[in-house]
Amino acid sequence: MGVQSLNPAEARRVCEAIEAAETGTSGEIFVAVARSSDDYGLVPVLWAAAAALLAVWPLHLFTSLSINAVLGLQAAIFILVALAVSPVSVRTRLAPPWLVDEEVARAARDQFLSHGVHLTDERTGVLIFVSIAEHRVEIVADDGIAARVGQNEWDDIAADVVRHTRQGQLSSGLVEAVDHAGRLLRGHFPAGARNRNELPNTIIQL
């Protein structure tokens, strides 16, 4: 999934999809797209430390180098690996999967809370969060929705967004995701007589 962003026409298309999806439901859909969820600044240090620690033993055991020479090479290996892993695109790809999952989930929760998706009257807000550099999509549903819609439903939507985005079709993936989410919400939370729009029908690009 290459780093992408939505141009004004694509963003408008997603916003229109949100508006259409919400016409038949009391639920609220919010979309946020981030180029990355974290800068993974510690990843070069972790890889450099691992390389330096692993390299020192063969040098010590199988060469006649003095301890000072071995330590000097160890320091050089640390510096070279840290420099090689320093570019953002490289360190993001080399970040441990558990760390990536944790950072994307944290960033999604931050967006969920900072934009008030959790403050709808019936707790029926849902956030679709795309973190492009990490190839991750996180869908956060408020308590009212989570009690009725299984996580597997959201996982299917997230997988579809990832598939579209790998093909360079981020906007199409988001439009389909919003439409799918709207159908789910209409089934469980149909619009009432007064279907108030509690969240702006917009997309946040970070």
XYZ file of C-alpha atoms in Angstrom:
206
model
C 0.000 0.000 0.000
C 1.793 3.119 -1.178
C 1.434 6.423 0.602
C -1.664 8.053 -0.821
C -3.873 10.984 -0.041
C -7.284 12.047 -1.238
C -7.604 14.966 -3.611
C -10.517 17.386 -3.071
C -12.800 15.552 -5.509
C -12.109 12.185 -3.867
C -12.610 13.603 -0.386
C -15.907 15.127 -1.488
C -16.975 11.752 -2.863
C -16.327 10.104 0.502
C -18.205 12.868 2.334
C -21.189 12.401 0.029
C -21.084 8.666 0.719
C -21.189 9.365 4.457
C -24.198 11.630 4.043
C -26.013 9.043 1.924
C -25.178 6.185 4.308
C -26.521 8.073 7.310
C -29.896 8.951 5.775
C -31.444 5.654 6.853
C -29.829 5.252 10.258
C -29.448 7.009 13.566
C -25.820 5.862 13.566
C -22.935 8.184 12.763
C -19.944 7.396 10.532
C -16.643 9.244 10.757
C -13.589 8.707 8.533
C -9.956 9.555 9.234
C -6.939 8.830 7.026
C -3.391 9.074 8.390
C -0.186 8.738 6.400
C 1.289 6.976 9.446
C 0.280 6.294 13.036
C 3.774 6.784 14.453
C 7.303 7.673 13.350
C 8.721 4.464 14.934
C 11.776 6.375 16.060
C 13.057 3.555 18.284
C 13.066 0.952 15.527
C 16.538 1.907 14.145
C 17.969 1.645 17.663
C 16.397 -1.788 18.204
C 17.698 -3.185 14.908
C 21.136 -1.623 15.384
C 21.437 -3.004 18.915
C 20.384 -6.485 17.791
C 22.864 -6.471 14.899
C 25.697 -5.212 17.078
C 25.024 -7.787 19.787
C 24.811 -10.666 17.326
C 27.912 -9.644 15.392
C 30.215 -9.349 18.383
C 30.212 -13.079 19.226
C 31.477 -14.450 15.888
C 34.101 -11.709 15.860
C 35.184 -12.626 19.372
C 35.063 -16.417 18.985
C 36.319 -16.956 15.445
C 38.825 -14.186 14.861
C 42.070 -13.157 16.487
C 40.990 -9.532 16.756
C 41.744 -7.783 20.010
C 38.855 -6.892 22.295
C 39.328 -3.236 21.439
C 39.046 -4.017 17.728
C 35.925 -6.118 18.303
C 34.305 -3.345 20.323
C 35.212 -0.834 17.641
C 33.609 -2.990 14.949
C 30.568 -3.469 17.151
C 30.161 0.290 17.456
C 30.599 0.697 13.691
C 27.955 -1.979 13.012
C 25.547 -0.246 15.371
C 26.007 3.096 13.626
C 25.758 1.671 10.090
C 22.613 -0.359 10.788
C 20.974 2.560 12.606
C 21.653 4.801 9.611
C 20.375 2.190 7.155
C 17.108 1.755 9.051
C 16.609 5.463 9.745
C 14.510 6.431 6.672
C 10.846 6.547 7.684
C 9.722 4.123 4.985
C 12.344 1.578 6.049
C 11.774 1.770 9.781
C 8.009 1.549 9.311
C 8.401 -1.656 7.282
C 10.812 -3.099 9.844
C 8.743 -2.218 12.908
C 7.625 -5.349 14.807
C 4.021 -6.297 13.931
C 2.940 -6.102 17.573
C 4.236 -2.531 17.771
C 2.489 -1.565 14.533
C -0.808 -3.033 15.734
C -0.469 -1.202 19.036
C 0.338 2.166 17.466
C -2.443 1.991 14.870
C -4.979 0.990 17.521
C -3.796 3.850 19.737
C -4.011 6.373 16.900
C -7.515 5.163 16.014
C -8.666 5.509 19.619
C -7.191 9.012 19.749
C -9.163 10.032 16.657
C -12.305 8.372 17.993
C -12.118 10.398 21.195
C -10.733 13.671 19.852
C -13.533 14.009 17.286
C -16.280 13.069 19.714
C -17.362 9.893 17.944
C -18.118 8.505 21.414
C -20.503 11.351 22.293
C -23.558 10.490 20.183
C -26.831 10.233 22.096
C -27.294 6.502 21.534
C -23.578 5.613 21.468
C -23.885 4.698 17.798
C -20.778 6.315 16.361
C -18.287 4.353 14.266
C -14.835 5.440 13.093
C -13.157 4.101 9.960
C -9.444 4.799 10.418
C -6.883 4.162 7.676
C -3.165 4.224 8.469
C -1.541 4.056 5.060
C 2.145 3.455 5.771
C 1.371 0.502 8.045
C -1.148 -1.115 5.675
C -3.720 -1.096 8.457
C -7.393 -0.184 8.757
C -8.939 0.059 12.210
C -12.684 0.342 12.745
C -13.759 1.540 16.178
C -17.432 1.160 17.053
C -19.014 2.721 20.117
C -20.660 0.584 22.805
C -24.149 0.761 21.345
C -22.965 -0.671 18.020
C -20.455 -3.144 19.425
C -23.252 -4.796 21.409
C -25.085 -5.671 18.173
C -22.566 -5.890 15.347
C -19.883 -8.569 15.518
C -16.224 -7.724 15.070
C -16.049 -10.028 12.047
C -18.334 -7.617 10.183
C -15.942 -4.735 10.759
C -12.939 -6.923 9.919
C -14.479 -7.701 6.519
C -14.949 -3.987 5.815
C -11.383 -3.226 6.902
C -10.006 -5.967 4.636
C -11.898 -4.504 1.674
C -10.402 -1.054 2.274
C -6.887 -2.529 2.419
C -7.498 -4.462 -0.813
C -8.714 -1.370 -2.668
C -5.877 0.765 -1.369
C -3.232 -1.739 -2.457
C -4.660 -1.235 -5.935
C -4.345 2.545 -5.633
C -8.073 2.998 -5.045
C -8.231 4.485 -1.554
C -11.285 6.651 -2.257
C -13.232 3.764 -3.799
C -12.369 1.560 -0.857
C -13.581 4.186 1.581
C -16.812 4.790 -0.341
C -17.563 1.062 -0.293
C -16.655 0.832 3.390
C -18.937 3.727 4.285
C -21.771 2.207 2.236
C -21.271 -1.182 3.896
C -21.168 0.382 7.355
C -24.328 2.316 6.560
C -26.177 -0.882 5.621
C -25.091 -2.529 8.872
C -26.212 0.466 10.913
C -29.576 0.699 9.139
C -30.269 -2.916 10.059
C -29.711 -2.314 13.764
C -30.295 1.428 14.178
C -32.879 2.638 11.642
C -33.476 6.362 11.403
C -36.165 7.742 13.685
C -38.651 10.525 13.058
C -35.960 13.047 13.937
C -32.700 11.839 12.457
C -30.302 14.446 13.806
C -26.816 14.619 12.280
C -24.571 14.553 15.364
C -21.174 14.457 13.637
C -19.963 16.384 10.578
C -20.054 14.374 7.340
C -16.402 14.955 6.652
C -13.097 13.154 6.326
C -9.978 14.008 8.315
C -6.607 13.616 6.609
C -3.606 13.575 8.930
